[in-house]
Short mmCIF file of N, CA and C in Angstrom, two decimals:
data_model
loop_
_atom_site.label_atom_id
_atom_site.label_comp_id
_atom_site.label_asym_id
_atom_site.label_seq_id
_atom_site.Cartn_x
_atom_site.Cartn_y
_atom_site.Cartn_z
N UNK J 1 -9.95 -0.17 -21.31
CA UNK J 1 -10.77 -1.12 -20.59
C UNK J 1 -9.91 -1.81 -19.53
N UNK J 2 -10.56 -1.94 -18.57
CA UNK J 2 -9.48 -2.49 -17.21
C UNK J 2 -10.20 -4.12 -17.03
N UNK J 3 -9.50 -4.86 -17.03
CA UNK J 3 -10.24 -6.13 -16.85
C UNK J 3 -10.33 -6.14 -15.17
N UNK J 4 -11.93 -7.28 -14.98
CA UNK J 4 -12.47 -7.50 -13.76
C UNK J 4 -11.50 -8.20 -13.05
N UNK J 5 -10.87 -8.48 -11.96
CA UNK J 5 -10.07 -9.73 -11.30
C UNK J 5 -10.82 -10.69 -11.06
N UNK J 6 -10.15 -12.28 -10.92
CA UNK J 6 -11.40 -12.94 -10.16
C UNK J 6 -11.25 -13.45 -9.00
N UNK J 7 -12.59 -13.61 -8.47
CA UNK J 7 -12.68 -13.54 -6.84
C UNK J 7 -11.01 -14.48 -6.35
N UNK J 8 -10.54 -15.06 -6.84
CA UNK J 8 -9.21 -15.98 -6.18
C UNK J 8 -7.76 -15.22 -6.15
N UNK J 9 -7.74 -14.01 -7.77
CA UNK J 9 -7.21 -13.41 -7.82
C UNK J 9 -7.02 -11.57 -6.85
N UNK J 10 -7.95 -11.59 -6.15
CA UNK J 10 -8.50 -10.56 -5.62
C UNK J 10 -6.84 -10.08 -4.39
N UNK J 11 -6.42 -9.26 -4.66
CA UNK J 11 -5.19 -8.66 -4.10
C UNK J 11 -5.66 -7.34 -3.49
N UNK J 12 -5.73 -7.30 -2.03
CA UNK J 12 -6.23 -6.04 -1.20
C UNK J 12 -4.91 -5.39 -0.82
N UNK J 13 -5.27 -4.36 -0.44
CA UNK J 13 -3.75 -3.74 0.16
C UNK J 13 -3.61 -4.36 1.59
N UNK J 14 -4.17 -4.23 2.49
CA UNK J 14 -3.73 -4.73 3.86
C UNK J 14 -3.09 -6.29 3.69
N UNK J 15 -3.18 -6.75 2.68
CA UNK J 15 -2.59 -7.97 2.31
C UNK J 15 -1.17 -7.67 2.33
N UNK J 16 -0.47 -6.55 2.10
CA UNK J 16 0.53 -5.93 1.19
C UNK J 16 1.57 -6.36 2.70
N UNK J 17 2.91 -6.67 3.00
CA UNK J 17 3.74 -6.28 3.90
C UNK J 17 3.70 -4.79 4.16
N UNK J 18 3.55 -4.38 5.31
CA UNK J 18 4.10 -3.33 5.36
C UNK J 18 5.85 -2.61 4.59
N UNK J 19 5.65 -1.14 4.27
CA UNK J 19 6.58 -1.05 3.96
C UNK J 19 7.90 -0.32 4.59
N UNK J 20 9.54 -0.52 4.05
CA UNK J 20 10.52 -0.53 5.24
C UNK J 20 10.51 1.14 5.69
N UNK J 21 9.54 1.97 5.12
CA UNK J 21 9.42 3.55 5.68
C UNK J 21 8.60 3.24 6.59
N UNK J 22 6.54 2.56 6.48
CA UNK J 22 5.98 2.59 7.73
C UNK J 22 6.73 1.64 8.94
N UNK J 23 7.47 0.63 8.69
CA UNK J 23 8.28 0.04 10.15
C UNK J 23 9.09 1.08 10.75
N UNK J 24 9.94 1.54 10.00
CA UNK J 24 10.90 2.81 10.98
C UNK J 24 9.93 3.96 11.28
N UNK J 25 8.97 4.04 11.06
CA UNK J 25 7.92 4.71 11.27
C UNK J 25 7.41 4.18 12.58
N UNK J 26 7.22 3.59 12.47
CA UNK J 26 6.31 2.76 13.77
C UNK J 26 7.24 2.53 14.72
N UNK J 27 8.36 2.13 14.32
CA UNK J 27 9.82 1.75 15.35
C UNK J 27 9.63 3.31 16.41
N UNK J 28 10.10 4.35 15.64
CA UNK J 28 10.02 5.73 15.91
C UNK J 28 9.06 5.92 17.06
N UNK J 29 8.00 5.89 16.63
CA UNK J 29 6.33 6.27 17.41
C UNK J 29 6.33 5.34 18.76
N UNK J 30 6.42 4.23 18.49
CA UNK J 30 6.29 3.27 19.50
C UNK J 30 7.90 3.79 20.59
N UNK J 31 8.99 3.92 19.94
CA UNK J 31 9.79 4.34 21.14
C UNK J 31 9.83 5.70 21.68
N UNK J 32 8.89 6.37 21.36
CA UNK J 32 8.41 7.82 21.75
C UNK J 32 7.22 7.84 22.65
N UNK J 33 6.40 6.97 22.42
CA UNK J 33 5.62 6.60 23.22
C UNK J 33 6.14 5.53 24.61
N UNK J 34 7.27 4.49 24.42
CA UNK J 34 7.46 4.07 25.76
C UNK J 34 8.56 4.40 26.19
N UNK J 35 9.27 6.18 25.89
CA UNK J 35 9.85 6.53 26.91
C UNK J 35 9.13 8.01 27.54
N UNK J 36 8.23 8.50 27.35
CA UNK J 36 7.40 9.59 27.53
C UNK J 36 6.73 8.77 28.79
N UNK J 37 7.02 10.21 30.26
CA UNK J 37 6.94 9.23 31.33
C UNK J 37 4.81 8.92 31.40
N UNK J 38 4.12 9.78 30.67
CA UNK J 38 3.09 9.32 30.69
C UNK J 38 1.97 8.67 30.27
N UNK J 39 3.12 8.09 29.00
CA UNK J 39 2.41 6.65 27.62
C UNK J 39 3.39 5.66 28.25
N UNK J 40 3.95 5.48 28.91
CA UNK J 40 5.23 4.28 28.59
C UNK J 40 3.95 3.21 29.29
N UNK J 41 3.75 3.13 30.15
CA UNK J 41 2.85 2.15 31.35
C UNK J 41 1.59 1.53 30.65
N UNK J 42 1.27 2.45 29.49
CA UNK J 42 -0.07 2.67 28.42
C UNK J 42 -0.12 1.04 27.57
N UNK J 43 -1.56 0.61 27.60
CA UNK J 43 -1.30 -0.53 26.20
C UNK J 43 -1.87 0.20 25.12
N UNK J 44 -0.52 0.34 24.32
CA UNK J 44 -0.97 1.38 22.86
C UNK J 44 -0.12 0.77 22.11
N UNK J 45 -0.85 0.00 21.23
CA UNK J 45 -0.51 -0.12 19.80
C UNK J 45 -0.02 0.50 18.73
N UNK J 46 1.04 0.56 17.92
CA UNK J 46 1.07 1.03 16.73
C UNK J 46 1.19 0.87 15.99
N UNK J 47 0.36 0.84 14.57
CA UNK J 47 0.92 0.41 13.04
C UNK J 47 0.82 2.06 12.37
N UNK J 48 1.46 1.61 11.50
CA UNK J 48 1.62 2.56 9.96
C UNK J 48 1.57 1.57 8.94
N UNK J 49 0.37 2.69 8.16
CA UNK J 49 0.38 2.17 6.86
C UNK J 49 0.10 3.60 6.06
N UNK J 50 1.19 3.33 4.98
CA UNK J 50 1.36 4.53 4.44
C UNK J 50 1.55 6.05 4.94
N UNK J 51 2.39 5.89 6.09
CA UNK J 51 2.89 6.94 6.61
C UNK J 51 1.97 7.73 7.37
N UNK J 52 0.43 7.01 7.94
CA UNK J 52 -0.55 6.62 8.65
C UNK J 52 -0.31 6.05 9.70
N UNK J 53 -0.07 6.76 11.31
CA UNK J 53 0.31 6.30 12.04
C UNK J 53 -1.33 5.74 13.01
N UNK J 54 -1.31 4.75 13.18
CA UNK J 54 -3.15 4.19 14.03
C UNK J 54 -2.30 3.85 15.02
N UNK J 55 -2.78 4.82 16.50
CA UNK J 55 -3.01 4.23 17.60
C UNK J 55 -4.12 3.24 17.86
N UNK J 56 -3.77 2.38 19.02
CA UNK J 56 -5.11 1.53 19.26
C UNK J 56 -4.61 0.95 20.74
N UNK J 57 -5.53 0.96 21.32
CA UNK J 57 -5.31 0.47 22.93
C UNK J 57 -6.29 0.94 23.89
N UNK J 58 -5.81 1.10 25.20
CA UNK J 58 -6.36 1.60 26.14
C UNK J 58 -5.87 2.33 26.95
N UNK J 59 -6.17 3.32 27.32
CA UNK J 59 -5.44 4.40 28.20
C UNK J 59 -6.20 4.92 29.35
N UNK J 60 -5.91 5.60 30.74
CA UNK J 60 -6.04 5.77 31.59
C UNK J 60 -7.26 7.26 32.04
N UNK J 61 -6.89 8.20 31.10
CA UNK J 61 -7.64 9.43 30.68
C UNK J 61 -7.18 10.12 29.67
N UNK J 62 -7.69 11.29 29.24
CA UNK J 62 -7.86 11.93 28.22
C UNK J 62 -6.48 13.01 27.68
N UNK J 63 -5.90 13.14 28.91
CA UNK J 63 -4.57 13.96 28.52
C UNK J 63 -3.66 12.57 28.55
N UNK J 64 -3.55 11.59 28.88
CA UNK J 64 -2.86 10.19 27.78
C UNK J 64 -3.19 9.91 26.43
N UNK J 65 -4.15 10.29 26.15
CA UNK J 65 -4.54 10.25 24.50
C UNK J 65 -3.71 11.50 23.78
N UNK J 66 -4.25 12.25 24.74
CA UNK J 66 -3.99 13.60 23.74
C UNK J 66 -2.38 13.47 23.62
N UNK J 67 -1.34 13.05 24.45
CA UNK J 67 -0.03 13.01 24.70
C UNK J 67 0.33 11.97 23.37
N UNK J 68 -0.45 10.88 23.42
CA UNK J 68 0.44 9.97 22.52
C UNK J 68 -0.29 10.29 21.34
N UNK J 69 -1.13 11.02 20.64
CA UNK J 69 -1.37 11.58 19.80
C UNK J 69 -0.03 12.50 19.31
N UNK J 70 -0.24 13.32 19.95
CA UNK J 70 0.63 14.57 19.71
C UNK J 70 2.60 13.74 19.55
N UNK J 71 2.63 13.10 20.53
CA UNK J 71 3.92 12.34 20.34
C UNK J 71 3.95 11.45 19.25
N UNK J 72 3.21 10.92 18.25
CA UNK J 72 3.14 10.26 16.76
C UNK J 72 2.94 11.55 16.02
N UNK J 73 2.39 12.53 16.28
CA UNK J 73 2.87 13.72 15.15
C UNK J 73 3.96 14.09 15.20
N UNK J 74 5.06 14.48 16.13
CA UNK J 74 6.13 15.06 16.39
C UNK J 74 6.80 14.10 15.79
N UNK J 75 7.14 12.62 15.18
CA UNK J 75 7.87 11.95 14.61
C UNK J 75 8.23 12.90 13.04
N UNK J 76 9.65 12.82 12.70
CA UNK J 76 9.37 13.73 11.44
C UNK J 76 9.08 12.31 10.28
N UNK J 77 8.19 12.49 9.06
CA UNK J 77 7.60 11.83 8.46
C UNK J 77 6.23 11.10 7.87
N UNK J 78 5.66 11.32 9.48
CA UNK J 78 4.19 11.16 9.70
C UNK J 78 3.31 11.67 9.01
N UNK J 79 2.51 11.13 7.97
CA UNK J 79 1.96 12.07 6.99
C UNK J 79 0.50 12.23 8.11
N UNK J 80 -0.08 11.49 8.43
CA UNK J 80 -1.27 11.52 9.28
C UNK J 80 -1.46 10.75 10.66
N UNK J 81 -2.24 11.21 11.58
CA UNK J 81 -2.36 10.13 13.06
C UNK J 81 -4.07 9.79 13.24
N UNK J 82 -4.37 8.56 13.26
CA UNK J 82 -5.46 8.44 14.05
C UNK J 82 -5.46 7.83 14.61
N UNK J 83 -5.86 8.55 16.01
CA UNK J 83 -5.82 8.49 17.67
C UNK J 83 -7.43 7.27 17.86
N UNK J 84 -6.73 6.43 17.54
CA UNK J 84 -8.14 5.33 18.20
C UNK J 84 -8.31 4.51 19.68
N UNK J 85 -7.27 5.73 20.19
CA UNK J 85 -6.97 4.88 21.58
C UNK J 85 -8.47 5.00 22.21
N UNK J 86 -9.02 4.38 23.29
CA UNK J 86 -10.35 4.32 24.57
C UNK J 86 -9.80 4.56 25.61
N UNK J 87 -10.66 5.24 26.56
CA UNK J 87 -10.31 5.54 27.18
C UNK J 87 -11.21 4.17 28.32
N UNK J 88 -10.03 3.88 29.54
CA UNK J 88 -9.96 2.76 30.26
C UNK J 88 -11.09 3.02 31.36
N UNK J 89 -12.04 1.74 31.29
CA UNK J 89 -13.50 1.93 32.12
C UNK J 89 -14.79 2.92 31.49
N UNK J 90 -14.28 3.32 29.98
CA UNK J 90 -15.30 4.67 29.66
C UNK J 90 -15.71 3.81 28.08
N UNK J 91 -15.70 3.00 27.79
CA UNK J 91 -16.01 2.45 26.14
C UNK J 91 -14.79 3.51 25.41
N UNK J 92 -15.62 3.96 24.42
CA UNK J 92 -14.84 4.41 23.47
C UNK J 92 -14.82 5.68 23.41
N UNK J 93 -13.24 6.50 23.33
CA UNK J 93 -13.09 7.43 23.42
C UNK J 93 -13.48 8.56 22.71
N UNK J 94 -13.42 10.04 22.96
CA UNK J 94 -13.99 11.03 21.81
C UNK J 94 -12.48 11.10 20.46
N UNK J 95 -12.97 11.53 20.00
CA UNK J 95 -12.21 11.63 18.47
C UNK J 95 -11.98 12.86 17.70
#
């Protein structure tokens, strides 16, 4: 039997610090992205969580997505990427 928590006790993960693998993770991604001459100029975000790299920002067109996509996979470690970047003047990008 697993006891219920109660609502005060309630512990989510995004609560959690990140951990010291997703920061060098993200350290990684993020300086791959602002020396690549066609993300650096880009506002792109990055977290990791759980070796889950989330872009998020805005970018210029569609081969800038696809670039800083592909440049957070090439990090070695990256268990997964989702590319949530938009594309700039268009709402939200394809996926």
């Amino acid at each position: 039997m697993i006891p219920w928590p109660y609502p005060e006790h309630n512990h989510r993960p995004e609560d959690s610090p990140p951990s010291e693998e997703d920061l060098r993770l993200a350290a990684l991604v993020s300086q791959r992205i602002s020396i690549d001459w066609s993300t650096r100029r880009q506002q792109i975000s990055v977290t990791v969580q759980n070796a889950v790299v989330i872009l998020t920002g805005v970018v210029n067109d569609p081969d800038t997505r696809t670039t800083a996509g592909e440049l957070a996979w090439d990090v070695p470690g990256v268990f997964d990427v989702c590319n949530a970047l938009t594309l700039r003047g268009r709402g939200r990008g394809r996926r």
